[in-house]
Coordinates of C-alpha atoms and ligand atoms in Angstrom, one line a residue:
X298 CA 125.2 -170.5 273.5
X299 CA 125.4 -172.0 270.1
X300 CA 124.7 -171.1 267.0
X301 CA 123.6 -172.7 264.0
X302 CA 125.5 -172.4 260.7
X303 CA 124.3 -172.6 257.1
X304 CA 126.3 -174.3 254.1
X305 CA 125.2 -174.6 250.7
X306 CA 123.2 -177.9 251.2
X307 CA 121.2 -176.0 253.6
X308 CA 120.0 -172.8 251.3
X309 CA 117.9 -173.5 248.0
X310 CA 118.8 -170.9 244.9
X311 CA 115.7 -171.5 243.1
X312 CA 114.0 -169.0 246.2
X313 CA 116.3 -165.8 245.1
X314 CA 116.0 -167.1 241.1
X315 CA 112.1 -166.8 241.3
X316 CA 112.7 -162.6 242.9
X317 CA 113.0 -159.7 240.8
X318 CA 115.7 -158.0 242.9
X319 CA 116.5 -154.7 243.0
X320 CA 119.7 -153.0 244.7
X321 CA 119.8 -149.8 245.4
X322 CA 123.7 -148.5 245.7
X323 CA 126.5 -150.0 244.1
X324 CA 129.6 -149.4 245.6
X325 CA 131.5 -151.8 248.2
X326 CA 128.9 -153.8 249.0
X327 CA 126.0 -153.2 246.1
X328 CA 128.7 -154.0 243.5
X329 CA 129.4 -157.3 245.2
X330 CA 126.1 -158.4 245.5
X331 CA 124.8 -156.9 242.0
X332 CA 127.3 -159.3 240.5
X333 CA 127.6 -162.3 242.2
X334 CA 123.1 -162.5 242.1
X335 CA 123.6 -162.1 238.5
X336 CA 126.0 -164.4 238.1
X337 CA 124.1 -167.0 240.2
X338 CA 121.4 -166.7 237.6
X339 CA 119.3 -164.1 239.5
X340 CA 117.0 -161.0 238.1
X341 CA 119.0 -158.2 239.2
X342 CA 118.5 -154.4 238.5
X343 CA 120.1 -151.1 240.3
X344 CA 118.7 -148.3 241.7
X345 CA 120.7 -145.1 241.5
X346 CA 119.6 -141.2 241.6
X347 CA 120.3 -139.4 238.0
X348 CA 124.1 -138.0 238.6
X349 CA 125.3 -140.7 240.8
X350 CA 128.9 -141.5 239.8
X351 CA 128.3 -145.4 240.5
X352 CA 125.9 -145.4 237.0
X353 CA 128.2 -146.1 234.5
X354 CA 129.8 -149.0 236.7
X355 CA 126.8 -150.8 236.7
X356 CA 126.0 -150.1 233.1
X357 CA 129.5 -151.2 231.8
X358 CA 128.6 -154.2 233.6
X359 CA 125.4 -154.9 231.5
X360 CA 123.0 -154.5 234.6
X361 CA 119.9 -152.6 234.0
X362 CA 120.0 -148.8 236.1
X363 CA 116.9 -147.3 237.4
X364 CA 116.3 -144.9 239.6
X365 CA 115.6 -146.1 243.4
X366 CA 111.9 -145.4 242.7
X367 CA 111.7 -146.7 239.5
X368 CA 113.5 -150.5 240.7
X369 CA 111.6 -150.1 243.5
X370 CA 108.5 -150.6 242.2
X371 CA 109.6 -153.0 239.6
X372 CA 111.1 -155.5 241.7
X373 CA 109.4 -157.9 244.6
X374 CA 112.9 -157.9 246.5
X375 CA 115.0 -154.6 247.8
X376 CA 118.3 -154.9 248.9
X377 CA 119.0 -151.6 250.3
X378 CA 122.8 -150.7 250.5
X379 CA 123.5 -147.2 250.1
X380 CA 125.3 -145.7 252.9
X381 CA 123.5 -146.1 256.4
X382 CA 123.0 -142.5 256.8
X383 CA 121.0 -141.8 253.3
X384 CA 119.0 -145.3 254.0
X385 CA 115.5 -144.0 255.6
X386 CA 115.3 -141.1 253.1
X387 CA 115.7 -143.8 250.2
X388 CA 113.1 -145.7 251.9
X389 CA 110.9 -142.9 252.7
X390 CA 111.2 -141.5 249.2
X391 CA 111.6 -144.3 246.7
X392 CA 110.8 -147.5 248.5
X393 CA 107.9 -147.1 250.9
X394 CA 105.3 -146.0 248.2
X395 CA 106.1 -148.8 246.5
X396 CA 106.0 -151.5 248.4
X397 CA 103.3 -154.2 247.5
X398 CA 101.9 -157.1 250.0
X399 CA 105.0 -159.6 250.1
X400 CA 107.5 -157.7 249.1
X401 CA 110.9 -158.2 251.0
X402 CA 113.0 -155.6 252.0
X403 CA 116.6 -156.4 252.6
X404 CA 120.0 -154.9 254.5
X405 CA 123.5 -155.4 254.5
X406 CA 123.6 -153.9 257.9
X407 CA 121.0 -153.5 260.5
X408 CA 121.4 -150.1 262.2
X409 CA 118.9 -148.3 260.3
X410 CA 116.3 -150.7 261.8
X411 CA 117.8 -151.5 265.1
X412 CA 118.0 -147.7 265.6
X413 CA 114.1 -147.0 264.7
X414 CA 115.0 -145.0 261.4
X415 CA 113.0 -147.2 259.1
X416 CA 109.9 -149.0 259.9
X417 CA 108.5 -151.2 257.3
X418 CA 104.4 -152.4 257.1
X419 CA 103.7 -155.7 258.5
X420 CA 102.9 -157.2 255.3
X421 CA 106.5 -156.9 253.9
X422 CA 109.3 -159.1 254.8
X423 CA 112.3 -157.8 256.6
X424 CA 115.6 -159.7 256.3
X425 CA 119.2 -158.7 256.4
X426 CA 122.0 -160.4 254.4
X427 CA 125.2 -158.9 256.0
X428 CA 128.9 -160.4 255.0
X429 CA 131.9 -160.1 257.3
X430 CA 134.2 -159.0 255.4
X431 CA 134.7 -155.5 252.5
X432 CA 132.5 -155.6 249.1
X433 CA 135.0 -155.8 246.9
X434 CA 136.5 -159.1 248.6
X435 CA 133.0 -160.5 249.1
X436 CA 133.2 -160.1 245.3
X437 CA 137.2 -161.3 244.7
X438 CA 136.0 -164.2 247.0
X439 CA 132.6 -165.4 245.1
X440 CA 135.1 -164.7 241.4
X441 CA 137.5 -167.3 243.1
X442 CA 135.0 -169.9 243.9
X443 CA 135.2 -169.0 247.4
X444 CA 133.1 -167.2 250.1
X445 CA 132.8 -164.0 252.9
X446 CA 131.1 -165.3 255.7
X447 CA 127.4 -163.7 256.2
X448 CA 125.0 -163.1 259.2
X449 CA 120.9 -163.8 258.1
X450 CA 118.4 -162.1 260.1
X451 CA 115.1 -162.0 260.1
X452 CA 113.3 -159.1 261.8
X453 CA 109.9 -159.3 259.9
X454 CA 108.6 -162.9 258.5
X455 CA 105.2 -161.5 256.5
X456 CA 105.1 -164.0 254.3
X457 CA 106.4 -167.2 256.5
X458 CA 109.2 -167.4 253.7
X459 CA 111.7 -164.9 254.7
X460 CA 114.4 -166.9 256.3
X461 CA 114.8 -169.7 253.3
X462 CA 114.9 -165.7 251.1
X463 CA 117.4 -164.6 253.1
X464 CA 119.6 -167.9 253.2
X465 CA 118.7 -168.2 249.5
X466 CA 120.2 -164.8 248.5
X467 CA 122.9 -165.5 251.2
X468 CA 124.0 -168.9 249.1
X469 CA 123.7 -166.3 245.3
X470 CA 126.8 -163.9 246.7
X471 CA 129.0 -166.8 248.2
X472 CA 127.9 -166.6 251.7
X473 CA 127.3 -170.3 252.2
X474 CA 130.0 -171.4 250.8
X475 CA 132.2 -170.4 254.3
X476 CA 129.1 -170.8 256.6
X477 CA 126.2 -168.3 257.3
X478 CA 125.1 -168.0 261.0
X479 CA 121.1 -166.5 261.9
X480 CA 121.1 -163.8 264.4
X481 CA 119.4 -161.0 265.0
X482 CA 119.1 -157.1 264.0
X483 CA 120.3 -156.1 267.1
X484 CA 123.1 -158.5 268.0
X485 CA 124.3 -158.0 264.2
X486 CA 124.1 -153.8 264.8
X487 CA 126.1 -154.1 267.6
X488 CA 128.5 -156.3 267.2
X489 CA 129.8 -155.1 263.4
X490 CA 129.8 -151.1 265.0
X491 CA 132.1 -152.1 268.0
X492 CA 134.3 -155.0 266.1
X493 CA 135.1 -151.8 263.1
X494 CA 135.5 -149.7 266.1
X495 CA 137.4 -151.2 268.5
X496 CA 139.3 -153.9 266.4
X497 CA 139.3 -154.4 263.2
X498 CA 139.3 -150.3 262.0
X499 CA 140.1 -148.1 264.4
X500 CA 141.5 -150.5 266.9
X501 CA 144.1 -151.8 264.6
X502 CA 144.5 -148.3 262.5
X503 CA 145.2 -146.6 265.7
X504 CA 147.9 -149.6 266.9
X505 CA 149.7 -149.3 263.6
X506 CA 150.0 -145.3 263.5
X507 CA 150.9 -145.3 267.0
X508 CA 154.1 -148.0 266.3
X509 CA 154.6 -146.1 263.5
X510 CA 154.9 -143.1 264.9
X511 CA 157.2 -144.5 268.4
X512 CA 159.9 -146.0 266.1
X513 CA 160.4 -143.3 263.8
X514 CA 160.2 -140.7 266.5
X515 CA 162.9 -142.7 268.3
X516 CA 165.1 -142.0 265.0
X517 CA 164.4 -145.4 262.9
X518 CA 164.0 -145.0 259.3
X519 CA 160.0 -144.5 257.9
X520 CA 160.6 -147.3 255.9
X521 CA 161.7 -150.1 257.8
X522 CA 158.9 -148.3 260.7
X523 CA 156.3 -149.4 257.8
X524 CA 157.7 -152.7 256.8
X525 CA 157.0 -153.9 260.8
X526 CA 154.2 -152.1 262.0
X527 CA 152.4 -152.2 258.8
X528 CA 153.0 -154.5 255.9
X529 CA 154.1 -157.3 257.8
X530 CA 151.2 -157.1 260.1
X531 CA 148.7 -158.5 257.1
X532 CA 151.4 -161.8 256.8
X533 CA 150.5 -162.4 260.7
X534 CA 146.7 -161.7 260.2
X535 CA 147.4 -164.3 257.7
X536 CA 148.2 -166.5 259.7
X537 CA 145.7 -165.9 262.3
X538 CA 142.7 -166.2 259.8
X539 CA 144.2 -169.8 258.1
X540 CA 144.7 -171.0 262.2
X541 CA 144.2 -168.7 264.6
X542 CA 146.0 -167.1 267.4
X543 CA 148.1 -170.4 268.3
X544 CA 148.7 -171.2 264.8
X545 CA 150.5 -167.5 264.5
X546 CA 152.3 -168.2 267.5
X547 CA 153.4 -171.5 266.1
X548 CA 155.0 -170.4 263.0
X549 CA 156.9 -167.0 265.0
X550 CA 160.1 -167.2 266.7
X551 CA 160.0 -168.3 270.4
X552 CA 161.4 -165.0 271.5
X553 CA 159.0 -162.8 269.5
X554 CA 156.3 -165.6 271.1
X555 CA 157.5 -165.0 274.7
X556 CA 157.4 -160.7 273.9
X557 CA 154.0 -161.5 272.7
X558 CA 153.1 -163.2 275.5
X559 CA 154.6 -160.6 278.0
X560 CA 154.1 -157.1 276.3
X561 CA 151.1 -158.0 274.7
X562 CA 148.9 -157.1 277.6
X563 CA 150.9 -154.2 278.4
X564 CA 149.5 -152.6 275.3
X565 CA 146.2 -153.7 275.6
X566 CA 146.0 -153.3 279.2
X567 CA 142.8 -152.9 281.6
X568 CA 142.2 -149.2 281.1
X569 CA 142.1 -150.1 277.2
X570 CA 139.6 -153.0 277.9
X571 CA 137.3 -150.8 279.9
X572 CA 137.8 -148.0 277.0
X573 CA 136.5 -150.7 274.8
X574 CA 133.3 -151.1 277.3
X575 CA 132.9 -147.7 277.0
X576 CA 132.5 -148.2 273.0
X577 CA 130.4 -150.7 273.4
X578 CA 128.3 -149.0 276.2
X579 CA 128.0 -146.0 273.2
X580 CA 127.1 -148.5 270.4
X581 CA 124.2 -150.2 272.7
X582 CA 122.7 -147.3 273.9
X583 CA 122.5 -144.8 270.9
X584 CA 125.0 -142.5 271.7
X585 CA 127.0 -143.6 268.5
X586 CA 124.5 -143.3 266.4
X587 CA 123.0 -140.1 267.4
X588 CA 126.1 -138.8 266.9
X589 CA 126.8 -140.1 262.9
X590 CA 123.6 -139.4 262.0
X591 CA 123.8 -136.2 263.5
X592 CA 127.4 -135.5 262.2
X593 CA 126.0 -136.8 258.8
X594 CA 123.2 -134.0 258.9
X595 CA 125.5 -131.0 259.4
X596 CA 127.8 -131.7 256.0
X597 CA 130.1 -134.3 258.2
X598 CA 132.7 -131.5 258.8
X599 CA 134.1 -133.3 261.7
X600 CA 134.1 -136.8 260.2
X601 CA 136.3 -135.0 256.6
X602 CA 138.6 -132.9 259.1
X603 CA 139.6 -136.7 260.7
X604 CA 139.7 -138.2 257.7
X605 CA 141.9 -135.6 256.2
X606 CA 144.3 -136.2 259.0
X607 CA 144.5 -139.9 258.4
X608 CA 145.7 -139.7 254.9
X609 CA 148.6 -136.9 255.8
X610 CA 149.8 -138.9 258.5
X611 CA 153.6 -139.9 257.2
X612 CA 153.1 -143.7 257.5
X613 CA 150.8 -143.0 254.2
X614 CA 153.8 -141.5 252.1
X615 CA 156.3 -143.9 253.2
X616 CA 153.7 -146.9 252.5
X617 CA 152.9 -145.5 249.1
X618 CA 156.8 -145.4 247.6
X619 CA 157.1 -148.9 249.1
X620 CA 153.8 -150.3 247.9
X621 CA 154.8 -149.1 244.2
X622 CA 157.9 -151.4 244.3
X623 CA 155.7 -154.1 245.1
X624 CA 153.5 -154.8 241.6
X625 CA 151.9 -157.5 243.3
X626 CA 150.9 -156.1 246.6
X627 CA 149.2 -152.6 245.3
X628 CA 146.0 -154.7 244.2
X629 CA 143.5 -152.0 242.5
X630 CA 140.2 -152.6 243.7
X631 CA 137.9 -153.2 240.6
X632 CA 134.2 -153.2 240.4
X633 CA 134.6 -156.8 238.6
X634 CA 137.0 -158.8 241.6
Ligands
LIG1194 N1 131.7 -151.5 252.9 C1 131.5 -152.8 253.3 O1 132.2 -153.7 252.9 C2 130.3 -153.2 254.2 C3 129.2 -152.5 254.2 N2 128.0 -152.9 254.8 C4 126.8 -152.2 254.7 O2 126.4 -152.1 253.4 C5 125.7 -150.9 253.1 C6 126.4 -150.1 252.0 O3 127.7 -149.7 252.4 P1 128.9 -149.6 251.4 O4 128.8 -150.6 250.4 O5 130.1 -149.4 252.2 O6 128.5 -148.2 250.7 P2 129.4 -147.3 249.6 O7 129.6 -146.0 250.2 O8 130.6 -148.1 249.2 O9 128.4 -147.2 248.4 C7 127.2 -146.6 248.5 C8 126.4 -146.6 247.2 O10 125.2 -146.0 247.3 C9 125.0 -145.0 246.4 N3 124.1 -144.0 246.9 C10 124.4 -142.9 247.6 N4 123.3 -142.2 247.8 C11 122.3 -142.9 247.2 C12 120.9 -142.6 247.1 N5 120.3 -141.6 247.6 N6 120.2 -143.6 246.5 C13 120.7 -144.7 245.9 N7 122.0 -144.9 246.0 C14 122.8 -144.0 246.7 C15 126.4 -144.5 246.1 O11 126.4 -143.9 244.8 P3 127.4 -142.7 244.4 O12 128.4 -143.3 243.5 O13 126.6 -141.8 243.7 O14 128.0 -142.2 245.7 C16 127.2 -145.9 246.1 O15 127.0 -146.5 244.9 C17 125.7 -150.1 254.5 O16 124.6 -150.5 255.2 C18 126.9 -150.7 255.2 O17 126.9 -150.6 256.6 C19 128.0 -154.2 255.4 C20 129.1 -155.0 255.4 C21 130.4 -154.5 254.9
LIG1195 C1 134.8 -153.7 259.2 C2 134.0 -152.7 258.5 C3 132.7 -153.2 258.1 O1 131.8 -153.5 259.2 C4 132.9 -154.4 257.2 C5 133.7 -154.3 256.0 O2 132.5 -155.5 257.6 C6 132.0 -152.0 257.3 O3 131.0 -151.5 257.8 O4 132.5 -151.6 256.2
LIG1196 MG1 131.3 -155.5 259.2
LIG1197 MG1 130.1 -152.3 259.4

């Protein structure tokens, strides 16, 4: 099946430059898109509750703070990127009641609508705006001239504009600039929950740590354990993202190409394929999110005990003296790129 993809030619900025746009949360992704609108010449404010500690962010950077409510009902576009789990309170509280006839609200994510947790009246638009890749490089990107690829969906057209909105505030944060693809709620949902599950996140946390953990219990040092499974594992991503799998395997050695080739798929093997099923099988039926949301609504104790774990686990301390020697690899992550 194929898809269409949107470049700049294909958006038109005036459409976002004639919304008042408010975005509620501004952390990874809220920062990103606060400042790269505003830069592209668009109306932006952002909504925060009184003692959030993203406030003085956004005021450093200039851009008028409200309060969810208060933005709300100010602006005629709502870009709603707060974590998923607070999302249909926000709306409930602050958005809903303000909503007026043609008003768009907007995600960064779907699964608060493809899960049922917000429903929005018919005579508001409903359009998500979701890049693939972290805030703060959707930002780093859009400073450099560059872009994060986005996926546009459009779950509710009220106003028979939604789609040139959506592909209009796509082109204001950079996403046309590397190509935006329409899809849908649902197929966006899914996919980004099992590719940070099973890949990208915890696939590739979990492959690390584990070769991590069998060369240093086998008596290699920590540090050249990190160097491998760790730091050098970016440089070969690199290389996959500039040319993909073949151009990796074009630029390594033939003999770490032919252990590729042949151990490869006896790390990934069939019962880790059908695990990955499993995920996906959790993710399309609801069990996933039944569980965050429910893990989220009891004080995430299980969710802080795991993440508590991750940052003891040794390859942290090792990669922390190395990084420190490196000045140019221990990037901070700033709210500006
Ligand atoms: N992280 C990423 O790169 C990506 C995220 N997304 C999606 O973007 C959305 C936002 O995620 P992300 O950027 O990671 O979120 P973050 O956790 O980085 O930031 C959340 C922001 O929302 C604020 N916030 C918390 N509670 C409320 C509230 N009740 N009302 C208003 N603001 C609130 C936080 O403020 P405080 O400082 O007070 O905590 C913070 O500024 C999600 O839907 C996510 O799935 C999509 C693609 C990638
Ligand atoms: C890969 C994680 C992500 O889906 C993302 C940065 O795209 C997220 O939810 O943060
Ligand atoms: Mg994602
Ligand atoms: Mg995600």
């Amino acid at each position: 099946m194929s898809v269409e993809i949107f470049y700049d030619d294909d958006a038109d900025l005036s459409v976002i430059q004639g919304r008042k746009v408010a975005v509620i949360g501004y952390g990874s992704q809220g920062h990103a898109h606060a400042l790269s609108l505003r830069d592209s010449g668009v109306d932006v404010r952002i909504g925060l509750p009184e003692g959030s500690k993203s406030r003085a962010k956004a005021e450093e950077e200039g851009l008028p703070v409200g309060t969810p409510a208060e933005v709300s009902a100010e602006a005629d576009l709502i870009m709603i990127l707060a974590p998923d789990t607070a999302q249909r309170h926000i709306y409930a509280q602050d958005i809903a009641p303000n909503l007026k006839d043609g008003d768009a609200v907007f995600f960064g994510h779907g699964f608060n609508i493809r899960y049922g947790l917000i429903t929005v009246p018919s005579n508001v638009d409903v359009a998500m705006v979701a890049p693939k890749g972290p805030g703060h490089l959707v930002r780093r990107q859009f400073v450099d001239g560059k872009g994060v690829p986005a996926l546009i969906a459009v779950e509710q057209d009220a106003t028979g504009n939604a789609q040139a909105l959506a592909l209009s505030y796509a082109k204001g944060i950079g996403g046309t600039r590397a190509g935006v693809i329409k899809t849908t709620f649902k197929e966006e949902t899914e996919t980004d929950l099992f590719g940070e599950q099973a890949v990208l996140c915890g696939g590739a946390s979990a492959l690390v740590q584990a070769g991590f953990e069998v060369l240093t219990e086998a008596g290699y040092a920590p540090e050249v354990a990190y160097f491998e499974c760790l730091h050098e594992l970016k440089l070969i991503v690199d290389l996959m993202y500039e040319g993909g799998i073949a151009r990796m395997r074009y630029s390594i050695s033939d003999t770490a190409e032919y252990g590729d080739l042949t151990r490869g798929p006896r790390v990934v093997t069939p019962a880790v394929k059908e695990e990955m099923r499993k995920i996906l099988g959790e993710i399309q039926d609801g069990t996933f999110a039944t569980e965050w949301v429910n893990e989220d609504d009891a004080g995430r104790g299980n969710y802080k005990k795991l993440q508590q774990e991750g940052e003891q686990h040794p390859i942290e301390e090792v990669g922390k003296k190395l990084r420190g020697l490196m000045s140019w690899v221990d990037r901070p992550i700033t709210e500006t790129a």
